[in-house]
PDB file of C-alpha atoms in Angstrom:
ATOM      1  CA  UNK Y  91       0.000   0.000   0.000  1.00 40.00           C
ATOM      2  CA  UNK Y  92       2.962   2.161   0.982  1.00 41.00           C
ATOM      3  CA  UNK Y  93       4.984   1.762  -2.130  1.00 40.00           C
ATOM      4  CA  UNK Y  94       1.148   2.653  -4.471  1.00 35.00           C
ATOM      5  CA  UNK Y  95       0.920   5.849  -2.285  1.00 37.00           C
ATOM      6  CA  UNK Y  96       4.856   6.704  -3.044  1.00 34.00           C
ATOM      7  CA  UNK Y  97       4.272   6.104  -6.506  1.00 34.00           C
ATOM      8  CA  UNK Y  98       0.965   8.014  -6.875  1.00 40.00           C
ATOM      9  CA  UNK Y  99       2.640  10.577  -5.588  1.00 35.00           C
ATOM     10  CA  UNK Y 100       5.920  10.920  -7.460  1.00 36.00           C
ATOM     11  CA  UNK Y 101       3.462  10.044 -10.797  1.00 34.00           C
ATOM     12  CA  UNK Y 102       1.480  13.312  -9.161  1.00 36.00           C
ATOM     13  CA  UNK Y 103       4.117  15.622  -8.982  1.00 37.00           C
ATOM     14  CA  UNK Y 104       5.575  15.111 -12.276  1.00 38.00           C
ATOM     15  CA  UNK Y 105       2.348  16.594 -13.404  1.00 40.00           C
ATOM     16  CA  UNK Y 106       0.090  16.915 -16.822  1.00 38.00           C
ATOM     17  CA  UNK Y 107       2.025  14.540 -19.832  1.00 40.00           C
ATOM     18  CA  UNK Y 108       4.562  16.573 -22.152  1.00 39.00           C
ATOM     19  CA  UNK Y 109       2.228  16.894 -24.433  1.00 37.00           C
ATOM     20  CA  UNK Y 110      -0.692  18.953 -23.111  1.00 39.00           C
ATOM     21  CA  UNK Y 111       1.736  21.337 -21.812  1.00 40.00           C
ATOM     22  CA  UNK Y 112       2.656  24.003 -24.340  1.00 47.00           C
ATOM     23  CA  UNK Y 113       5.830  25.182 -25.112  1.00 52.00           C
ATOM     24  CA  UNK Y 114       6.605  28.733 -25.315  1.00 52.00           C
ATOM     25  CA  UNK Y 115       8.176  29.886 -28.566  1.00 55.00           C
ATOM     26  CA  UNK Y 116      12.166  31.048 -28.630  1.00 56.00           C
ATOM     27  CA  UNK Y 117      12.144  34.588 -29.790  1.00 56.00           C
ATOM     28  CA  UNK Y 118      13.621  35.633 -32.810  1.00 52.00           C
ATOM     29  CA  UNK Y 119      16.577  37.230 -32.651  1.00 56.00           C
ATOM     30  CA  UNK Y 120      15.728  41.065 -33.004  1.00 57.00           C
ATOM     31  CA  UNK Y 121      16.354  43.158 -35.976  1.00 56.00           C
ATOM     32  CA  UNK Y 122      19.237  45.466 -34.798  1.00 55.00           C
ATOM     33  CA  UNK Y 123      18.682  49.533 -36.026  1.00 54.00           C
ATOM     34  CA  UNK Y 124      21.151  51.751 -35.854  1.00 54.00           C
ATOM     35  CA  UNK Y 125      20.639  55.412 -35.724  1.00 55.00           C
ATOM     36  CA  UNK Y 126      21.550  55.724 -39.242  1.00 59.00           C
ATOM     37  CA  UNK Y 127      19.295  53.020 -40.095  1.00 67.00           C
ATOM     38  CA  UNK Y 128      17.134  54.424 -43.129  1.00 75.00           C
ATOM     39  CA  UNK Y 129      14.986  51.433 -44.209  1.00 78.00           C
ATOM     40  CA  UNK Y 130      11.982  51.549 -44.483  1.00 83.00           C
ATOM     41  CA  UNK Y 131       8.801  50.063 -42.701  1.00 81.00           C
ATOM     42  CA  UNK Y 132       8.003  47.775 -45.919  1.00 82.00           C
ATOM     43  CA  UNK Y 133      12.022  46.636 -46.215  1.00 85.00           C
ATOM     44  CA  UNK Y 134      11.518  45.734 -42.380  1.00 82.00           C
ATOM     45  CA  UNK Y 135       8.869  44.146 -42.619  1.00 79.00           C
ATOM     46  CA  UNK Y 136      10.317  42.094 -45.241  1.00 83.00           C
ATOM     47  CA  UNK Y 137      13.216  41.493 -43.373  1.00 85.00           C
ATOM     48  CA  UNK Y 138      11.092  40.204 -40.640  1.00 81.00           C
ATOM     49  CA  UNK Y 139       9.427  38.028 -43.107  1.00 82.00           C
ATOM     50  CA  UNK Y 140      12.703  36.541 -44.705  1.00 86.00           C
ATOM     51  CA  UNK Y 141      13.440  35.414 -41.199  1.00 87.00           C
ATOM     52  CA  UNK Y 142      10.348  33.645 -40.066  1.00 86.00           C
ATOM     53  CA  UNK Y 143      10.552  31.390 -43.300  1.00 87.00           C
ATOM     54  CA  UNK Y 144      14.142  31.018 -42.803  1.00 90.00           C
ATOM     55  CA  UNK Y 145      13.232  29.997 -39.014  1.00 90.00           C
ATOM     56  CA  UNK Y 146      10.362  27.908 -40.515  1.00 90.00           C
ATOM     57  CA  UNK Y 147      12.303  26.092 -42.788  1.00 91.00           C
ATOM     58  CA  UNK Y 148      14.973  25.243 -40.506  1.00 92.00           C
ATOM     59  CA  UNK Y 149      12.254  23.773 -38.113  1.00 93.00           C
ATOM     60  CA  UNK Y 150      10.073  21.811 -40.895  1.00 93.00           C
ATOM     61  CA  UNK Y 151      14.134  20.498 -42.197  1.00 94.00           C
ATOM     62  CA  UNK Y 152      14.505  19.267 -38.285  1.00 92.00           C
ATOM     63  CA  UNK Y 153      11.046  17.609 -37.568  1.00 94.00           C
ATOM     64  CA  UNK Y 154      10.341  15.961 -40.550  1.00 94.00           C
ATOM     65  CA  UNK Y 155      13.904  14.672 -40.887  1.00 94.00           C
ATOM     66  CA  UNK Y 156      14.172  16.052 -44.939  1.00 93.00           C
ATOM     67  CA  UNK Y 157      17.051  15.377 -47.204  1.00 93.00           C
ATOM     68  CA  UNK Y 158      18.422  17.837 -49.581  1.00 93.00           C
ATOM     69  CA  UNK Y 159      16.285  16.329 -52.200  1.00 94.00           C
ATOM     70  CA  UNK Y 160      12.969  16.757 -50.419  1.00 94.00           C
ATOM     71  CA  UNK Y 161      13.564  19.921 -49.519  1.00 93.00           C
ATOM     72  CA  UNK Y 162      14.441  20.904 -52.687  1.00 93.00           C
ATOM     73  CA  UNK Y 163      10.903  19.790 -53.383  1.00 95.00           C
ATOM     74  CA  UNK Y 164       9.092  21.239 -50.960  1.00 94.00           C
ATOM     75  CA  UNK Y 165      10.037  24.691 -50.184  1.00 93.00           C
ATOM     76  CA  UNK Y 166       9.073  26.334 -53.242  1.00 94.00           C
ATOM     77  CA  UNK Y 167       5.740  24.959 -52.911  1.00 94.00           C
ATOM     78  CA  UNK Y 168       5.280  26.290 -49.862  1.00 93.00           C
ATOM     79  CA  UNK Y 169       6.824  29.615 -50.982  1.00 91.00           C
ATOM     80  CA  UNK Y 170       4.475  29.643 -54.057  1.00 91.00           C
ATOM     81  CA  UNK Y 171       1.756  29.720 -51.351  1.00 92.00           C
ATOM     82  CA  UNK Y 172       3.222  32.028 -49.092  1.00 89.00           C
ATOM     83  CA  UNK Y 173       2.249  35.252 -51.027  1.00 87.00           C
ATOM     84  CA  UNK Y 174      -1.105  34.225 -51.541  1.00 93.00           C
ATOM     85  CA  UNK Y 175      -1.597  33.316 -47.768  1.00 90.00           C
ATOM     86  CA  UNK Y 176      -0.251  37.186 -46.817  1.00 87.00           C
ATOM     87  CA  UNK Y 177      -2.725  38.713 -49.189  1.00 93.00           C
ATOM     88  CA  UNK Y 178      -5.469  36.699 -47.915  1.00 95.00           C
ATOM     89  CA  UNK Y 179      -4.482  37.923 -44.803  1.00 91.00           C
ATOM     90  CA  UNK Y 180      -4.063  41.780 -45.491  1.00 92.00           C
ATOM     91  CA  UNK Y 181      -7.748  41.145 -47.091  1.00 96.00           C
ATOM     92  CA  UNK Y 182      -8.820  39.437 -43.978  1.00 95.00           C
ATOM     93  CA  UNK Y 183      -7.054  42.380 -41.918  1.00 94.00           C
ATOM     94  CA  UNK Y 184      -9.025  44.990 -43.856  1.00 96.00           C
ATOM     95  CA  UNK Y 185     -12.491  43.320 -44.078  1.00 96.00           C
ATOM     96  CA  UNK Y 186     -11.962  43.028 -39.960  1.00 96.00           C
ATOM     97  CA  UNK Y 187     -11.313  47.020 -40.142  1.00 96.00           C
ATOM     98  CA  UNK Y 188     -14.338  47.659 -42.123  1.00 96.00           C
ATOM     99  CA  UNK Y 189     -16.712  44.947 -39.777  1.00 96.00           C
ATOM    100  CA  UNK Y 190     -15.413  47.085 -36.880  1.00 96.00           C
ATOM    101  CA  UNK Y 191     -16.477  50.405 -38.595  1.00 95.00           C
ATOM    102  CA  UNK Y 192     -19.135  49.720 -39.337  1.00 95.00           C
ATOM    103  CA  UNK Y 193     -20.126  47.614 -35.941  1.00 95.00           C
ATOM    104  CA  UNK Y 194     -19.442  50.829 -34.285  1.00 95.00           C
ATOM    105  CA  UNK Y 195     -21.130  53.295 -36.541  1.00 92.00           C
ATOM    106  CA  UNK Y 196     -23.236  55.579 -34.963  1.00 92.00           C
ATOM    107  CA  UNK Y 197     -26.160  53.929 -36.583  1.00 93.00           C
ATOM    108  CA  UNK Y 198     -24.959  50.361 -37.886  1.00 92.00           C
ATOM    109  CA  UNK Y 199     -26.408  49.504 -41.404  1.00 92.00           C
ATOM    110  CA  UNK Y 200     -27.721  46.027 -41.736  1.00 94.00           C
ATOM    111  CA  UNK Y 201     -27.148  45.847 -45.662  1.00 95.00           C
ATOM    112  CA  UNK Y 202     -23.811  47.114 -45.135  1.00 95.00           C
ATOM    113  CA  UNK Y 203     -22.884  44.417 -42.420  1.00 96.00           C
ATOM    114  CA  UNK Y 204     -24.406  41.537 -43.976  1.00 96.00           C
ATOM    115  CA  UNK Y 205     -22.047  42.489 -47.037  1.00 96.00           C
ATOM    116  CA  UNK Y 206     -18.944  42.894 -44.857  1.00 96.00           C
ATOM    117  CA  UNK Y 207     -19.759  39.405 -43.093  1.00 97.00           C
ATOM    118  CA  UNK Y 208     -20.373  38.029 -46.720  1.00 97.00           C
ATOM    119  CA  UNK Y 209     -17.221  39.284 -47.508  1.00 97.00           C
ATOM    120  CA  UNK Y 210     -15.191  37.613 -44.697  1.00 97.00           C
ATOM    121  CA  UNK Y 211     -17.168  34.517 -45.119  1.00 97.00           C
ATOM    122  CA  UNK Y 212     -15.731  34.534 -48.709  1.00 97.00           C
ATOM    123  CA  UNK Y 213     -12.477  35.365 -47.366  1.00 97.00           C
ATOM    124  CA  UNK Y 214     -12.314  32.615 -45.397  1.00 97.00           C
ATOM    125  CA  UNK Y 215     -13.429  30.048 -47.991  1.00 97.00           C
ATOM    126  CA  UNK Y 216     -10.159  31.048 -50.282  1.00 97.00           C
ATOM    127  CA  UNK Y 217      -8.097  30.302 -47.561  1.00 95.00           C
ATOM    128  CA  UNK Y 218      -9.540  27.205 -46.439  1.00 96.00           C
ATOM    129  CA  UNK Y 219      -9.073  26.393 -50.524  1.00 97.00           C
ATOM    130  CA  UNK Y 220      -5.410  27.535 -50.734  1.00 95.00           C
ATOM    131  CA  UNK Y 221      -4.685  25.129 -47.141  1.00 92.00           C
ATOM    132  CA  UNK Y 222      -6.344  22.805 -49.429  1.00 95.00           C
ATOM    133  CA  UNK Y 223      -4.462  22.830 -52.361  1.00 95.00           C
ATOM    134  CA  UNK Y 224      -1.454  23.519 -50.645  1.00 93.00           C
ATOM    135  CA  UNK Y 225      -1.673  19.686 -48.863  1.00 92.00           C
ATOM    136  CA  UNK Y 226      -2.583  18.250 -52.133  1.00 94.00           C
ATOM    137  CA  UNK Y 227       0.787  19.699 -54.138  1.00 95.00           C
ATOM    138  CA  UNK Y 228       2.749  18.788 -50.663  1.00 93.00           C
ATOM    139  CA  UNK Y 229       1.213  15.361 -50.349  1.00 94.00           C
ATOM    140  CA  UNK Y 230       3.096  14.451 -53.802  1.00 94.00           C
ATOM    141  CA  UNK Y 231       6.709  15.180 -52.211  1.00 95.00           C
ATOM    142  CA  UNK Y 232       6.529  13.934 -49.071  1.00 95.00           C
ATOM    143  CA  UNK Y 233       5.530  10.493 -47.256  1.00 95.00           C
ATOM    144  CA  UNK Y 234       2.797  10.265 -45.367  1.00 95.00           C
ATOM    145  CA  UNK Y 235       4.168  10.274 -41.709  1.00 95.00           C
ATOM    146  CA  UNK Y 236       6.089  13.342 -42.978  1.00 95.00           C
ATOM    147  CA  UNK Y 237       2.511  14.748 -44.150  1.00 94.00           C
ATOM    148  CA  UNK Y 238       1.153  14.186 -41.152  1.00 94.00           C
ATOM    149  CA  UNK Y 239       4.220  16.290 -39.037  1.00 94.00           C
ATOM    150  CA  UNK Y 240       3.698  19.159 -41.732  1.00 94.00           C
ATOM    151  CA  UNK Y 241       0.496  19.154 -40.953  1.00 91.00           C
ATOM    152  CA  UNK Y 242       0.771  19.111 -37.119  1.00 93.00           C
ATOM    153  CA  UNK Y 243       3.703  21.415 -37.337  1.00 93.00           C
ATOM    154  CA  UNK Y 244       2.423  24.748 -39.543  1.00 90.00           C
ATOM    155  CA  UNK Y 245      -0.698  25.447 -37.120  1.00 90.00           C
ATOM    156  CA  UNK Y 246       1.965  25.383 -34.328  1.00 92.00           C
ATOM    157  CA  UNK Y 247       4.762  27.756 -36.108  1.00 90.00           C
ATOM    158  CA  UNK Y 248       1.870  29.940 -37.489  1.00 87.00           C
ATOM    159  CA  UNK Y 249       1.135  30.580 -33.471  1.00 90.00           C
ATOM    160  CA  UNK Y 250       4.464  31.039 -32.634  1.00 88.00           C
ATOM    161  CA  UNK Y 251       4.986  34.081 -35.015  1.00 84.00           C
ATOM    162  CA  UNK Y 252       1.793  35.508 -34.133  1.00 83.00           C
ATOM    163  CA  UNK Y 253       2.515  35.301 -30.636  1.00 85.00           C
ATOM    164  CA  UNK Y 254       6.531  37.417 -31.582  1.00 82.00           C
ATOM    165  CA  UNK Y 255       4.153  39.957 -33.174  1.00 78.00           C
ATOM    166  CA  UNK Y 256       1.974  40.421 -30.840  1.00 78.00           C
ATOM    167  CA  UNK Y 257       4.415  41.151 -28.276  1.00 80.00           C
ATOM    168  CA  UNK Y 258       6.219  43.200 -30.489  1.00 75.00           C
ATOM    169  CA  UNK Y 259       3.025  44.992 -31.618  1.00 73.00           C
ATOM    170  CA  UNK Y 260       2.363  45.774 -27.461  1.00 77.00           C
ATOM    171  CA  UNK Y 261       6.109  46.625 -26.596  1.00 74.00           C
ATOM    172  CA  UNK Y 262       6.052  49.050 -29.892  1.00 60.00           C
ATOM    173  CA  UNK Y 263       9.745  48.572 -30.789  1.00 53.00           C
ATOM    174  CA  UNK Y 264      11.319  47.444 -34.022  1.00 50.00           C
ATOM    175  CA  UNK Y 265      12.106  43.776 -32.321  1.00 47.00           C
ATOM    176  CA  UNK Y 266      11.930  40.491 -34.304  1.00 45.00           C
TER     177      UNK Y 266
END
C-alpha cells in the first residue's frame, strides 16, 4: 500500500504529460537599427518576413527529418503559397477594419454588415481552398508520416509568429 501511495505521488508531482503542456516559442533574434538606419517600414517588414521562413524552414528540415532532395521539393511549394496566404491575410485584416467600422457606426447599417460578413465569409473560404491545395501539391513530395508532421507542425509555427508579433506589436519597438 505504501509503495502505491509513493508512486501516486511521485506520478502526481511530475504533473500533466509533455504533451498537453505548451511550449513557449524562442524569440527571434531582433532586428538590430542603428541610428543611421534608413529602411523603411516595408524593407523591415520584409526582413522580418525573410526570417520567419528562414526559421520555418529550418524547423520543418529538423522535424520531418528532410534530405536535400525533399527539400528541394518542398520549399518552393510552400513559398508559391506564401504570397497568396499574406494577401489573404491583409484582405482578412481589412475586411476586420471595415466589420469594426461599421459595428461601431453611430447607426450600424444592416445591408452594409451583412455584405462585410459576406465578404469575410468569402475570405475565409479562399483560404480554407489555398490550405487545401497547398496539402494536395505537398502530399506528392513527401511520405505520409512526414505529411502528417507538416500538418501538425504549420498550425503550431503559425502561433508562434503571431505570438513574436503580438508582443512586439504591445512593446512598440522594431524587435523580431
Amino acid at each position: 500500500m505504501r509503495r502505491v501511495a509513493v508512486l501516486g505521488l511521485a506520478l502526481s508531482a511530475m504533473g500533466a504529460p509533455a504533451y498537453a503542456q505548451p511550449r513557449p516559442p524562442a524569440p527571434l533574434p531582433p532586428i538590430q537599427r542603428a541610428a543611421d538606419d534608413h529602411r523603411s517600414p516595408d524593407q523591415l517588414r520584409q526582413e522580418v518576413l525573410e526570417r520567419m521562413r528562414a526559421l520555418r524552414a529550418f524547423r520543418i528540415v529538423d522535424a520531418l527529418k528532410l534530405d536535400e532532395a525533399t527539400s528541394g521539393r518542398l520549399f518552393p511549394i510552400l513559398a508559391r503559397y506564401d504570397e497568396r496566404e499574406v494577401q489573404i491575410a491583409s484582405d482578412r485584416h481589412q475586411a476586420m477594419r471595415d466589420l469594426r467600422a461599421d459595428t461601431e457606426s453611430a447607426r450600424p447599417d444592416d445591408a452594409r454588415l451583412n455584405t462585410d460578413l459576406a465578404r469575410l465569409l468569402a475570405i475565409r473560404n479562399k483560404q480554407r481552398a489555398l490550405e487545401d491545395d497547398r496539402i494536395r501539391d505537398v502530399r506528392k513530395v513527401l511520405t505520409p508520416v512526414q505529411q502528417a508532421k507538416l500538418v501538425l507542425l504549420l498550425p503550431r509555427l503559425e502561433r508562434d509568429f503571431a505570438h513574436w508579433i503580438h508582443e512586439v506589436a504591445n512593446r512598440g519597438d522594431d524587435g523580431p
